[in-house]
Each structure stands twice: as structure tokens, then as C-alpha cells.
Coordinates of C-alpha atoms and ligand atoms in Angstrom, one line a residue:
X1 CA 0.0 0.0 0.0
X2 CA 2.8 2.2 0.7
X3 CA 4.7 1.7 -2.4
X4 CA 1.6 2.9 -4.3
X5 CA 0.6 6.1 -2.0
X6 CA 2.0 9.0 -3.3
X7 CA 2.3 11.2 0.0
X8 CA 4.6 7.9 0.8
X9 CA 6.7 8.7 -2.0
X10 CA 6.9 12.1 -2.0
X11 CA 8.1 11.6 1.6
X12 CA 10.4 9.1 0.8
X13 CA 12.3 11.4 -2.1
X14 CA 12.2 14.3 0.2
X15 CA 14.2 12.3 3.0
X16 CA 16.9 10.7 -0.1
X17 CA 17.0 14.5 -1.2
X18 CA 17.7 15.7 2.9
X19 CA 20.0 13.0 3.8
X20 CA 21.9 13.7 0.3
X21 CA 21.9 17.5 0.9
X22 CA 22.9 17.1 4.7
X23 CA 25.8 14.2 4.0
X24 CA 27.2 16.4 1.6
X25 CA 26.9 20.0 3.4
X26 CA 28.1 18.4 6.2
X27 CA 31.1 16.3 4.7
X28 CA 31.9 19.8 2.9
X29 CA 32.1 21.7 6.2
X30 CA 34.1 18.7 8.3
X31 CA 37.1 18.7 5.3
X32 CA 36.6 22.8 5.4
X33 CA 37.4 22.8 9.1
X34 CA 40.0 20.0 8.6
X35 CA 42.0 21.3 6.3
X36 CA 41.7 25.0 8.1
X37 CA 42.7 23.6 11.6
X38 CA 45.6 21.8 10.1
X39 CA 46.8 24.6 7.6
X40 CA 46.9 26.7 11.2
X41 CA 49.1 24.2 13.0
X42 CA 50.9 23.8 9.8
X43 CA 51.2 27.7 9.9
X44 CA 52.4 27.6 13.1
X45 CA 55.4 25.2 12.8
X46 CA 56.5 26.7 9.8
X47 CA 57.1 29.7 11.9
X48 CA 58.8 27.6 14.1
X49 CA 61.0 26.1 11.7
X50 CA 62.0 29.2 10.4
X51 CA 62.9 30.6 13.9
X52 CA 64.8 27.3 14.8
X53 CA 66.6 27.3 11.0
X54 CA 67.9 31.0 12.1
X55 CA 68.7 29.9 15.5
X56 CA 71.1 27.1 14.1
X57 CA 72.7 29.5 11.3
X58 CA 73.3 32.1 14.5
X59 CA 71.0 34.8 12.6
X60 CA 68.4 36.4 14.8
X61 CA 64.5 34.8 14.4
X62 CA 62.5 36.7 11.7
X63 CA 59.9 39.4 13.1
X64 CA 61.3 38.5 16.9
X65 CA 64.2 42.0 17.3
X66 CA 67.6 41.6 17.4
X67 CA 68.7 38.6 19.2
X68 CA 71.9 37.0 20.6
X69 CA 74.7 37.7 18.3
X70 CA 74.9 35.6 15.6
X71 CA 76.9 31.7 16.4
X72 CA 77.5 31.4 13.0
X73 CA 77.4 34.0 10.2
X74 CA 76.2 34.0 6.7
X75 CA 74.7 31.0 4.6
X76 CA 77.2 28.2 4.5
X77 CA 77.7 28.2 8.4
X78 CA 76.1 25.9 10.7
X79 CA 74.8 27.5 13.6
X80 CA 76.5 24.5 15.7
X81 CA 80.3 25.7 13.9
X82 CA 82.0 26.5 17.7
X83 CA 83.2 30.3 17.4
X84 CA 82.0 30.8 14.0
X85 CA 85.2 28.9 12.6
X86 CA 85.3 28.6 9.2
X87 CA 84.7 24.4 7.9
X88 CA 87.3 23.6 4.9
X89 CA 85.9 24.1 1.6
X90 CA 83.0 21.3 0.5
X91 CA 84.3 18.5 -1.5
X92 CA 81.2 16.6 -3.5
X93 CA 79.1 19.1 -1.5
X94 CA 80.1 17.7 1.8
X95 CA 82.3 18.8 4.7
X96 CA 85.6 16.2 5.6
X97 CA 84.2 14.5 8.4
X98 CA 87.0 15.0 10.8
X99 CA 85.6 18.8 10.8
X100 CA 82.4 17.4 12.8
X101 CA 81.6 19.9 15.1
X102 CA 80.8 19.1 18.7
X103 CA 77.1 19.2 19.8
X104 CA 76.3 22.5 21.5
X105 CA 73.6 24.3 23.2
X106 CA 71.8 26.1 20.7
X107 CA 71.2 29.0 23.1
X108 CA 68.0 29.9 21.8
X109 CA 66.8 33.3 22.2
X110 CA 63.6 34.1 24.9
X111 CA 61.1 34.4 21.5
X112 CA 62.5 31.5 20.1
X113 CA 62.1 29.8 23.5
X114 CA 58.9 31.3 23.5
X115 CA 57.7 29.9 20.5
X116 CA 57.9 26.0 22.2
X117 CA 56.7 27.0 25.8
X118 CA 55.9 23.6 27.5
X119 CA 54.4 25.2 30.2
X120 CA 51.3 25.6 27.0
X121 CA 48.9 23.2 26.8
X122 CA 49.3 21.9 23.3
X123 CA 52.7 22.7 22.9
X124 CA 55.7 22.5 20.4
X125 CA 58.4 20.5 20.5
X126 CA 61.8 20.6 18.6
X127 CA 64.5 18.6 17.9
X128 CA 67.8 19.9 16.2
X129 CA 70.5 17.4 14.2
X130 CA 73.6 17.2 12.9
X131 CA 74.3 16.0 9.5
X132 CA 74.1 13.0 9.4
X133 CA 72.0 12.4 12.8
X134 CA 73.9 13.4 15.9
X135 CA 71.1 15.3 18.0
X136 CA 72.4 18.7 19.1
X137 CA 69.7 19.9 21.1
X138 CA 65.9 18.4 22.0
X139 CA 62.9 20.5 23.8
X140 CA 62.5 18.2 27.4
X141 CA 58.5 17.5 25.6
X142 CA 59.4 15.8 22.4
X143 CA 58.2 12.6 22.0
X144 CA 61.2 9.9 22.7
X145 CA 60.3 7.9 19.4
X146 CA 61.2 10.9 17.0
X147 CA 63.6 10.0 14.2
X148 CA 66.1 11.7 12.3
X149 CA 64.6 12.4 8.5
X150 CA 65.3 11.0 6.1
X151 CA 66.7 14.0 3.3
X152 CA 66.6 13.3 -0.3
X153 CA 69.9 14.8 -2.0
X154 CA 70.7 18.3 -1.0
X155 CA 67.1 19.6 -0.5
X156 CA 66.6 22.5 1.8
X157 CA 62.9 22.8 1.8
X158 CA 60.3 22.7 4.9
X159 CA 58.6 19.2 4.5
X160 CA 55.7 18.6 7.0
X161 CA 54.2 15.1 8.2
X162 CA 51.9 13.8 10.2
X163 CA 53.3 10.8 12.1
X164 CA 50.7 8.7 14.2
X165 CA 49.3 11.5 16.2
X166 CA 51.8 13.9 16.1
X167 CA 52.7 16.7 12.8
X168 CA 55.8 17.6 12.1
X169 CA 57.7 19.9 10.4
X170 CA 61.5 19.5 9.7
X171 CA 64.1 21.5 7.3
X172 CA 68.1 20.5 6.5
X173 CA 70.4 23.1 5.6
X174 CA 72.8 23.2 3.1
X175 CA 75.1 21.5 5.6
X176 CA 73.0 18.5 6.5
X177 CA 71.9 19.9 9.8
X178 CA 68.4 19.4 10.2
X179 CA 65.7 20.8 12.6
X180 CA 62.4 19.9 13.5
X181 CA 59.4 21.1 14.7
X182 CA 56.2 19.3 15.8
X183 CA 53.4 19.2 18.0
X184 CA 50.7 16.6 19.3
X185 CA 47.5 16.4 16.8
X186 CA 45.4 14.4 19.4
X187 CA 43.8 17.2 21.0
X188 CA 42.9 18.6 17.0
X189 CA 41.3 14.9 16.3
X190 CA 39.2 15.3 19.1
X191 CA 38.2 18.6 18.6
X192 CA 37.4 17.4 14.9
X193 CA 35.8 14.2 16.1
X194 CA 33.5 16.3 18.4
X195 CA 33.0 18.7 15.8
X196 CA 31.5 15.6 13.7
X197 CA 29.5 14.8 16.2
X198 CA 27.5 17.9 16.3
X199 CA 27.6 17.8 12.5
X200 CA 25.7 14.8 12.4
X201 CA 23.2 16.0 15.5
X202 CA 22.5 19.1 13.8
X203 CA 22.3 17.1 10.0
X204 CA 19.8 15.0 12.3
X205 CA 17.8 17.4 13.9
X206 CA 17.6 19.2 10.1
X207 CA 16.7 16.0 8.8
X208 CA 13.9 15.1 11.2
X209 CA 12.8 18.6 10.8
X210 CA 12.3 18.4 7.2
X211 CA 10.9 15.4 7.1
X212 CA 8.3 16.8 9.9
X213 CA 7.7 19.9 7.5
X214 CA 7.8 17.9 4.3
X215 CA 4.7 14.7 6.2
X216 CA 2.5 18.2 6.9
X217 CA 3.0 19.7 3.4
X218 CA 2.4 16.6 1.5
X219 CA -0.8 15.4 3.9
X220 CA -2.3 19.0 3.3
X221 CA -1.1 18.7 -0.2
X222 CA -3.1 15.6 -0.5
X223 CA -5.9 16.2 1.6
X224 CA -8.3 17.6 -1.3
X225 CA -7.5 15.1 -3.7
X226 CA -9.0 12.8 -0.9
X227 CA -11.8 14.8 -0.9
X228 CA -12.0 14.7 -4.4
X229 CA -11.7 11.4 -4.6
X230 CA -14.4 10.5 -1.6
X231 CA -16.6 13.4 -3.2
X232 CA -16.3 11.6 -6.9
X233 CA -17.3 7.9 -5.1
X234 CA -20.1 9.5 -3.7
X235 CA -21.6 11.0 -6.8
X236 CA -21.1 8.1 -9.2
X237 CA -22.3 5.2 -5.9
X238 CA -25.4 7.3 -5.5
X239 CA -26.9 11.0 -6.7
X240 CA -25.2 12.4 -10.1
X241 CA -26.2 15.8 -9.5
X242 CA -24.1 16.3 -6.3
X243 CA -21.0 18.0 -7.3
X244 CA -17.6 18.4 -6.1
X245 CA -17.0 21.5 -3.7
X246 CA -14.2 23.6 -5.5
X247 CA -12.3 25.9 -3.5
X248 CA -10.0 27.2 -5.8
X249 CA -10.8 26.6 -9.5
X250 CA -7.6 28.3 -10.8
X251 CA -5.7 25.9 -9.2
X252 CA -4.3 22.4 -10.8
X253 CA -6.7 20.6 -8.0
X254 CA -9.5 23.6 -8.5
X255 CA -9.5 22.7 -12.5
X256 CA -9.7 18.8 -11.7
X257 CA -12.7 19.1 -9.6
X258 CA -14.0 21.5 -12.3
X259 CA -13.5 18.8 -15.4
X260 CA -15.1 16.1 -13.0
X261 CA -17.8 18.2 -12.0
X262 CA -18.6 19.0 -15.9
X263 CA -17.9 15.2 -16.3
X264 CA -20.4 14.4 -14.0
X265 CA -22.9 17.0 -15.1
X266 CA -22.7 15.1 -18.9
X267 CA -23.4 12.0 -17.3
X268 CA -26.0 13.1 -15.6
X269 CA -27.6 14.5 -18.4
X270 CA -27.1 11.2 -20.8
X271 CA -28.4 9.6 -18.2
X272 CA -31.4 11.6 -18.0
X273 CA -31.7 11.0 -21.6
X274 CA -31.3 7.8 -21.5
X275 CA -34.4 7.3 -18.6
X276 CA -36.3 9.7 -21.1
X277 CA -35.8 7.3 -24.2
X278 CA -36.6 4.4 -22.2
X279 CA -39.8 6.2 -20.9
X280 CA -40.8 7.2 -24.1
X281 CA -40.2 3.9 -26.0
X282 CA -42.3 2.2 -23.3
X283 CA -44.7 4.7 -23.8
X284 CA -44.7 4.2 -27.8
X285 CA -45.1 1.0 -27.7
X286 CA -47.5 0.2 -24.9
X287 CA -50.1 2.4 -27.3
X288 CA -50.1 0.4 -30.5
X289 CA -50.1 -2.6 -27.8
X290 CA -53.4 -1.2 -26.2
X291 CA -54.9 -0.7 -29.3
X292 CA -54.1 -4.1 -30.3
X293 CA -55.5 -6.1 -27.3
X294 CA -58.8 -3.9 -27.1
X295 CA -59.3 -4.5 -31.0
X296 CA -59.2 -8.2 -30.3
X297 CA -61.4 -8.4 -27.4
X298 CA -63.8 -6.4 -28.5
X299 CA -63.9 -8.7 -31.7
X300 CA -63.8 -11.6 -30.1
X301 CA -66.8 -10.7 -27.2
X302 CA -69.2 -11.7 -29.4
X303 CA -70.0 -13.7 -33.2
X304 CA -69.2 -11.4 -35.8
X305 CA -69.4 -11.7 -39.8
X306 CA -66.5 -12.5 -41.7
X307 CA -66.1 -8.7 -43.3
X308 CA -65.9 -7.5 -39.4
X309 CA -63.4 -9.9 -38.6
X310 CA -61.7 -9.0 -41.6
X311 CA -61.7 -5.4 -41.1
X312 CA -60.4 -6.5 -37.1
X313 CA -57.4 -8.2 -38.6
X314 CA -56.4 -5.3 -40.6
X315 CA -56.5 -3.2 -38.3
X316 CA -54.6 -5.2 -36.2
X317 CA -51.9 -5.6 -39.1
X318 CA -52.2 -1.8 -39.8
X319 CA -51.0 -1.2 -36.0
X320 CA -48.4 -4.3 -36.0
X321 CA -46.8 -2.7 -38.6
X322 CA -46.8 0.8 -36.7
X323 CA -45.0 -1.1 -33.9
X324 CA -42.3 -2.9 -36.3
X325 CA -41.6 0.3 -37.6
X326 CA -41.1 1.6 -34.4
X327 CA -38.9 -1.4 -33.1
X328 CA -36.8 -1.2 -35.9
X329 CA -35.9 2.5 -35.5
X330 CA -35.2 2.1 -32.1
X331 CA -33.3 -0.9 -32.8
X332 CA -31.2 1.3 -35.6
X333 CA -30.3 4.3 -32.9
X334 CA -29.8 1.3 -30.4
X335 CA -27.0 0.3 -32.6
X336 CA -25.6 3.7 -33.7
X337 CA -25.3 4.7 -30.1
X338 CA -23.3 1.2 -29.5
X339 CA -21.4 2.6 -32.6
X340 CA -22.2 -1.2 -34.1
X341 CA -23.4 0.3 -37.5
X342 CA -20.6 0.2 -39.5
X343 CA -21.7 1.9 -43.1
X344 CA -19.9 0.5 -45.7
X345 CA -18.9 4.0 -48.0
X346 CA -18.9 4.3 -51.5
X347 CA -18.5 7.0 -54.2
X348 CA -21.8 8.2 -55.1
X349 CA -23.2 11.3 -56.8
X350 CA -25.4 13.2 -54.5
X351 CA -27.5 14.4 -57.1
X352 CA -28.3 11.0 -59.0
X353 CA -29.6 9.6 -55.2
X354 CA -31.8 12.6 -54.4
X355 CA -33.4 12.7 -57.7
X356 CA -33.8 9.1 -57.2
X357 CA -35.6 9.2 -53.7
X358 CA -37.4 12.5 -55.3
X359 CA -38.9 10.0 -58.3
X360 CA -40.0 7.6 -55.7
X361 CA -41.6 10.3 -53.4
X362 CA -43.5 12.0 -56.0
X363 CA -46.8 10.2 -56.0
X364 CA -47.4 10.4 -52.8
X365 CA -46.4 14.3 -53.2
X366 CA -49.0 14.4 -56.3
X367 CA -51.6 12.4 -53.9
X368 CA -51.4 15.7 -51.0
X369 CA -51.2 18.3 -53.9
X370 CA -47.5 19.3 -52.8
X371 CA -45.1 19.8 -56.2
X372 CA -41.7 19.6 -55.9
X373 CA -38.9 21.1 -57.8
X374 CA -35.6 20.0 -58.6
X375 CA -32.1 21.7 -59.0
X376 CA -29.5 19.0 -58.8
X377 CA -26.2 20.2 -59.9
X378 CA -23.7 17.3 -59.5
X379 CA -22.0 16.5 -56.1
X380 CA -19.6 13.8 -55.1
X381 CA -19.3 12.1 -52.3
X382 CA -18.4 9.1 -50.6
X383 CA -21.4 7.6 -48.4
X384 CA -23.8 4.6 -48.0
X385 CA -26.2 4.8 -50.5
X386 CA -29.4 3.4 -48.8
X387 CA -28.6 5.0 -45.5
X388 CA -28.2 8.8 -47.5
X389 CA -31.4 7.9 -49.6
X390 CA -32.7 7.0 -46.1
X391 CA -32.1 10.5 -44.8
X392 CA -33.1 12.1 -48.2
X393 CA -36.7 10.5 -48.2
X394 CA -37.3 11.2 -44.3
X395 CA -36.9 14.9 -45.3
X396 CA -39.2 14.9 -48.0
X397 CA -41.7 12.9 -46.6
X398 CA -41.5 15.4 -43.6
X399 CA -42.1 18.4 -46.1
X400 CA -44.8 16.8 -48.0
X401 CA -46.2 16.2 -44.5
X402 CA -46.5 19.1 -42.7
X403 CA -47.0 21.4 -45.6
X404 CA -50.1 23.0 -47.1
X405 CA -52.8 21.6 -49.7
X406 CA -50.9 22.7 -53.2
X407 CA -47.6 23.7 -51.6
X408 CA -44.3 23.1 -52.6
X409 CA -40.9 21.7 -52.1
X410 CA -37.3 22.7 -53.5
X411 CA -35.1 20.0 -53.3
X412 CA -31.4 21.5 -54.4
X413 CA -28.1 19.9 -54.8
X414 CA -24.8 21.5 -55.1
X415 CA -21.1 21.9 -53.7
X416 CA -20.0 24.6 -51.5
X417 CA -16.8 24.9 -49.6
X418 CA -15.8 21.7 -50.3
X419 CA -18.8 20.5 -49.0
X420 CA -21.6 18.5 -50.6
X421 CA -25.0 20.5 -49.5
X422 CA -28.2 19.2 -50.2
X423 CA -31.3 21.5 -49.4
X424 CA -34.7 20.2 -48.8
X425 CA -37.1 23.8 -48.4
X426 CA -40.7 23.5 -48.5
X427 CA -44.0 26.1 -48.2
X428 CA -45.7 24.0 -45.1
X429 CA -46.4 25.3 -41.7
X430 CA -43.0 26.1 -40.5
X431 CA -41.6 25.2 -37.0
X432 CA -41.9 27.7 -34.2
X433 CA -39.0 28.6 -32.3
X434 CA -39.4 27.2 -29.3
X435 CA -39.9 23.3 -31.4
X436 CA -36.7 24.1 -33.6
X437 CA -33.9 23.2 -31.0
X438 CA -35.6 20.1 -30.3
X439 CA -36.7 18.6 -33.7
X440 CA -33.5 16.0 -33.6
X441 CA -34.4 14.8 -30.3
X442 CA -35.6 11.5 -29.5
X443 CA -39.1 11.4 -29.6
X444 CA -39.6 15.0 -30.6
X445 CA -42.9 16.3 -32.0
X446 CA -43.6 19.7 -32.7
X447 CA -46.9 19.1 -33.8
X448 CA -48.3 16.8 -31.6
X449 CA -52.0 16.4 -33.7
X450 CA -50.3 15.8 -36.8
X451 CA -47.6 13.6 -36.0
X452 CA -50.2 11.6 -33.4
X453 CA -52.7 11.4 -36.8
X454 CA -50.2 10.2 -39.1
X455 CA -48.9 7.8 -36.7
X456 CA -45.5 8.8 -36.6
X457 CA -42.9 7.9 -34.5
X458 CA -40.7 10.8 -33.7
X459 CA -37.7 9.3 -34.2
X460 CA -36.9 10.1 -38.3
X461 CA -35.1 13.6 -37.6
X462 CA -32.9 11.6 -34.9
X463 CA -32.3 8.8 -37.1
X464 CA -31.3 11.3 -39.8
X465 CA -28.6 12.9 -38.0
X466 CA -27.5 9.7 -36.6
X467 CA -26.4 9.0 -39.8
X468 CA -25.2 12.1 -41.0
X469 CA -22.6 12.5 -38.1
X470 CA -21.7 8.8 -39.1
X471 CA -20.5 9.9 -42.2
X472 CA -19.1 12.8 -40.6
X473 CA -21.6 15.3 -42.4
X474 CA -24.2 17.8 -40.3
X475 CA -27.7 18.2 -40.4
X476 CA -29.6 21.5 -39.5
X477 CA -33.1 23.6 -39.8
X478 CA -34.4 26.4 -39.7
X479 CA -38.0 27.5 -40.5
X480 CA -40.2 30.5 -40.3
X481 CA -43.7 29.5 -38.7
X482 CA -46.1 29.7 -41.2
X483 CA -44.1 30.1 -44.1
X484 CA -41.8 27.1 -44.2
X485 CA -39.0 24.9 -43.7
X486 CA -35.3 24.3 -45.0
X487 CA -33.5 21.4 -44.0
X488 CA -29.6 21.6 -45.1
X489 CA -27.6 18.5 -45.3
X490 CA -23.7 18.9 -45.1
X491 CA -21.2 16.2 -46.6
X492 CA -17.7 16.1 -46.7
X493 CA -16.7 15.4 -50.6
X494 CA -13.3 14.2 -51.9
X495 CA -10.2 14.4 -49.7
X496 CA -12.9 15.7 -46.7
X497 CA -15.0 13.0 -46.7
X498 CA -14.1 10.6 -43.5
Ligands
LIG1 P1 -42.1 12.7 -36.9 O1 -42.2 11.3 -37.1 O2 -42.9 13.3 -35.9 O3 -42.2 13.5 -38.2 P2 -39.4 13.6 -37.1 O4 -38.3 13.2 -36.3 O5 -39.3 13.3 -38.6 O6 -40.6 12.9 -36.5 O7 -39.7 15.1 -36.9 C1 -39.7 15.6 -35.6 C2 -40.6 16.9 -35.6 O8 -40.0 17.9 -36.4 C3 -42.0 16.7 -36.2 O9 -42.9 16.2 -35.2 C4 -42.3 18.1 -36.6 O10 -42.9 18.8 -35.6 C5 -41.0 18.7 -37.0 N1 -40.8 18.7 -38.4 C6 -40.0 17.9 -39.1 N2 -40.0 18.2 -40.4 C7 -40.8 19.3 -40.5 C8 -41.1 20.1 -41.6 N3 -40.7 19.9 -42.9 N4 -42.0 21.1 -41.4 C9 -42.4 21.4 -40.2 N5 -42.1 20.6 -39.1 C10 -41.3 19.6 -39.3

């Protein structure tokens, strides 16, 4: 459950992202202070070094004032040379070894001294060498275990190293000599060790802070997609027309609850129109079906002629037939809402199919007094022919039906916009406004006594655009009561057509 809960994860990477910044802050500012505390005490015995190298050449220490006069003058002479006498010349770079000077005091001056005060806690030590290894001279605190360095060729530089928990810093002159300055480290390790201690207690306390902050910032983060969520199970386990409370439809959680809540309010309305259909088919059929079963028993209460019973039967056939009709139209929507009817398209010419459906509709156009004129300019498209010629004879039969005794219908054919438009207008009764918005509904009928008479159904306008918007065409009306009707049919052609 956790592996799937998002607050879970967004805790989880907000700790990896802590602990990651906090390790590497805090292993930043350890090396920082390491390196800084041991650059000091490196610092310092370079200082020392160069005091105790001046010491052992007899000059006085840099920045201390002049010191003791100088045991040995000028570079070249070892501060250890007894009365400043003069060594024989070098040969190969080293003195004749019977010109070994004695050991000596070095005779440090007070700020040399100074500078390796035992009396310090944390203090320096020296020890001072001849070439060679002889010790001269070593501060009463220098470790016992303290060995003379090792000097590669004639190299005169300051070398520092850290030698189990001591540092050390140690120089040769150009006669061999060598000095050496150091100092414990222990007290430095466990200044840094405590140092890393509070590191990681502060890291800790950081840590646990942010991962207090961060739980609080993702629950309330989460909290109203809970709600959503509780809100949305609500509405679809019980009453579609509740809606989601949105507190702030700008935000990203504001416009979620805003698309479910318009989600939920097309549901609710399909459903609606769905109850509605139901209701209504019900209603359709259980009429023809009264009419039916009160035919019969009336015929059948008593003995009746043949001509009576004959007349019972056809009426009973006329209003089977009503119902089949019916059926099969709600049978046809049934399938084009379960998108099941598949129209097999073909190229056709527009023109040739209207003129066709016109041809067949004409008698019964002649039989109400209705004449209908043609103007069928050619118009290609791709479309199943018996479902177009479908559409094509619903609308005429619709104008010959609601029109007047010796009115008219224009049927016109012709290509606009890359369109294929085909115009059905006729001189009947017109719809009024308040009938036109609702003519392609389910059921529909504007005028109730003429429809009812005729025994019409209601659902020929829906059918029609069914299977216009299955060819991806449109189908609209408009009318002016009284005067008439035009129903426009839109298909794509060429390239356009789906
Ligand atoms: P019906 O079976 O009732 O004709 P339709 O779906 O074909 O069902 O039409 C729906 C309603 O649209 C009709 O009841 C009628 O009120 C209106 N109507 C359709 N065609 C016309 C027209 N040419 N003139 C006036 N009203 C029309």
C-alpha cells in the first residue's frame, strides 16, 4: 500500500533529497574545518622552523628583534660551527668528516624559547641534528620515538608530516643539519571528532525537521485530492447531481474538480436522456399494444361476420406494422449509439440519389397536392447509399407532411466549400422557435395532432442525423412558422470526406 501512496513517495524522495543535501553540506564543512585547523598548526610550525633554522645559522629569528649575536654567520655556516670557525671548503658538497663539530647548546633566544613554551597546553616540540643524525639539542617534551629524517639529495625545503598523532615539520640546511618542529594532533582529532558529532546531531535534527515539514506539506497537499476522490465515489455510488466543492478553480486541484464536476454534469444529463428514451419507448409501444389487445377483445366478445373480422385483422396488421416500424428504428439508434453500425462507404453522386428518392416520393407528393422542384447540380461524395437515400426521403416525406394543400418543395443539390449540400425547403407550416432546437431529439414532436394522426414515430429527424454525423456530415433547420421549412444536409466530398 505504501509503495503505491503517493504522500509515501513524495516523503520518501524528500528524506533521499535531505539526507543527500545534509551528507554532503556536512562532509563539505568537516574537510573545510579539517583542512583550516591543520593549515593553522601547519602555519604555526612553519614559523617555528624558520625561527629554529635561524637559531642554528646564529642569525636572529624573523619578526622577533635583534637577538643573541649571531653563532655562525652567513649562509654556509652551521649555527652548531664552535666560534663561528670557518669548515674547509666542501668536497662533492660535503664537509671532511674530521671537521664534525661538537654538539652544543643552541642558546636559543627568549622568543625562540617562547615559541615552544611547555608550560602551553598543546605545545611545540623541537629537535635539532647534525648532518648526518647526531642530536644537538631536544625540547625536554618531544616525544622519545622521534627519528632523524630521512633527506633526499641536497634539499633544503620545509617538509611537513603527520606521524601517528603527532605533525611535524622538519628543514636541512645546506650543511646536513636538520631541525624539527612538531606538535601533538590528538587534541585537534578530538576537537574534529566532536565537531563531527554535532555535524551529524544538527544534520539529524535538520533531517527530522524536514521530514516533519515535508509529512504536513504533503498530507495537506493531499488532503483535497481525498476529498475529491471520496466526493467523486459518492456521486457516481449514489446522486449524479451532487458535485464536487471547489475551493479554488484556478488551481491544478481547482480545474480537476472543475473537469469532473462538468464530467459528472454530462453524465447526468445522458443519463437523464437515457431514462427519457426508455420512458418514451415504453410509452410508444405500450399504445399500439393497447390498441391491439382492445381491438381483439372487443372482436372476439361476441359472433361477428367474416367482413368485421376482416376489417379486425387489418387493423390489427395496420397497428403491428406501426409497432415494427417503431422497433426497428429504435433498434437502428440502439445500434448507432453502440457505434455497431458500420456503413460500408462508397463513391456516389449526391444528385443521381436525391433525384432518385425524389422520383419515388412523387406520388405520394402528387396524392397531397405538394409539387416539388428539382435543382441538382452534380455533387460527389463518398457515403452509403441506402442510408443517404434513407435521410433524403425522411426529409421529403417530412415536407410533403407538414406542408399546405398545393404547396411546394425545393429540393437542391450542389457543392459549397468543399462541402456537398443538399437543401430540402418547403411552403408548409413552419416550426416555431421554441420546437426548432428540439426537432433532432428523441421522440420529438412539434406538432403533436399531426404527428399523433399520421402515426409517426418521432424518431426520423434523430435517425437522420445519426447517420449524417456517421458519415461525418451535419444536419440543420431552420424555419419560419407559417411560411416554411429548410432542412440543409452537409457532406464532406473528396479528400474531406471521412
Ligand atoms: P415525426 O415522425 O414526428 O415526423 P421527425 O423526427 O421526422 O418525427 O420530426 C420531428 C418533428 O419535427 C416533427 O414532429 C415536426 O414537428 C417537426 N418537423 C420535421 N420536419 C418538418 C417540416 N418539414 N415542417 C415542419 N415541421 C417539421
Amino acid at each position: 500500500m505504501f509503495a503505491h501512496s503517493i504522500r509515501w513517495r513524495l516523503q520518501l524522495w524528500l528524506a533521499f533529497l535531505l539526507v543527500c543535501v545534509m551528507s554532503g553540506f556536512g562532509i563539505t564543512v568537516y574537510q573545510l574545518k579539517r583542512i583550516d585547523q591543520f593549515s593553522q598548526i601547519d602555519e604555526e610550525l612553519e614559523i617555528r622552523i624558520d625561527a629554529l633554522d635561524r637559531a642554528v645559522r646564529g642569525g636572529p629569528p624573523a619578526g622577533f628583534g635583534p637577538g643573541r649575536p649571531p653563532f655562525g654567520r652567513g649562509p654556509g655556516r652551521s649555527g652548531f660551527e664552535e666560534g663561528g670557525r670557518r669548515p674547509p671548503p666542501f668536497r662533492d658538497g660535503a664537509p671532511p668528516p674530521l671537521m664534525r663539530p661538537k654538539p652544543v647548546d643552541l642558546r636559543l633566544s627568549p622568543e625562540v624559547t617562547g615559541l615552544f613554551d611547555e608550560s602551553r597546553t598543546n605545545s611545540f616540540y623541537f629537535l635539532a641534528w647534525y648532518r648526518g643524525g647526531t642530536l644537538i639539542q631536544q625540547a625536554t617534551n618531544a616525544p622519545a620515538d622521534v627519528s632523524f629524517p630521512e633527506r633526499l639529495g641536497r634539499d633544503t625545503q620545509t617538509h611537513l608530516r603527520t606521524r601517528d598523532s603527532f605533525r611535524e615539520a622538519y628543514h636541512f640546511t645546506e650543511m646536513g643539519d636538520c631541525v624539527l618542529a612538531g606538535r601533538s594532533i590528538t587534541a585537534d582529532w578530538q576537537a574534529l571528532h566532536r565537531f563531527a558529532w554535532w555535524l551529524l546531531a544538527a544534520g539529524g535534527a535538520v533531517l527530522a525537521l524536514g521530514i516533519g515539514g515535508g509529512r504536513r506539506l504533503t498530507t495537506r497537499a493531499i488532503r483535497p485530492i481525498e476529498e475529491i476522490s471520496a466526493a467523486a465515489r459518492r456521486i457516481s455510488e449514489s446522486n449524479l447531481s451532487e458535485r464536487i466543492g471547489v475551493k479554488d478553480p484556478k488551481n491544478e486541484l481547482g480545474r480537476l474538480a472543475g473537469v469532473l464536476n462538468s464530467t459528472f454534469a454530462r453524465l447526468e444529463a445522458a443519463f437523464a436522456q437515457q431514462k427519457q428514451f426508455t420512458a418514451d419507448a415504453s410509452h410508444e409501444l405500450r399504445t399500439p399494444l393497447t390498441v391491439l389487445i382492445s381491438e381483439a377483445q372487443t372482436t372476439l366478445a361476441r359472433e361477428r361476420s367474416a367482413a368485421e373480422y376482416r376489417e379486425t385483422i387489418e387493423a390489427c396488421l395496420d397497428t403491428a406494422q406501426q409497432m415494427r416500424r417503431l422497433t426497428e428504428s429504435l433498434l437502428e439508434l440502439a445500434r448507432f449509439d453502440a457505434g455497431q453500425e458500420h456503413l460500408q462507404r462508397a463513391p456516389l453522386e449526391l444528385a443521381e440519389t436525391t433525384r432518385a428518392c425524389v422520383d419515388l416520393i412523387r406520388p405520394l407528393a402528387e396524392q397531397r397536392g405538394v409539387s416539388i422542384h428539382c435543382e441538382l447540380t452534380p455533387a460527389k461524395v463518398s457515403g452509403h447509399a441506402d442510408r443517404l437515400a434513407q435521410v433524403i426521403t425522411n426529409l421529403l416525406t417530412n415536407a410533403i407532411h407538414y406542408n399546405r394543400p398545393d404547396g411546394e418543395i425545393r429540393v437542391t443539390t450542389r457543392i459549397e466549400n468543399s462541402a456537398a449540400i443538399l437543401c430540402v425547403s418547403d411552403s408548409g407550416i413552419g416550426i416555431s422557435a421554441e420546437d426548432l432546437p428540439h426537432i433532432f431529439e428523441r421522440f420529438y414532436r412539434g406538432d403533436k395532432s399531426r404527428s399523433a394522426a399520421a402515426g409517426r414515430t418521432g424518431l426520423g429527424l434523430a435517425i437522420s442525423k445519426a447517420i449524417m454525423e456517421a458519415h461525418g456530415g451535419t444536419i440543420e433547420a431552420s424555419s419560419e412558422p407559417g411560411a416554411g421549412s429548410t432542412f440543409t444536409v452537409s457532406l464532406p466530398t473528396g479528400s474531406n470526406a471521412v
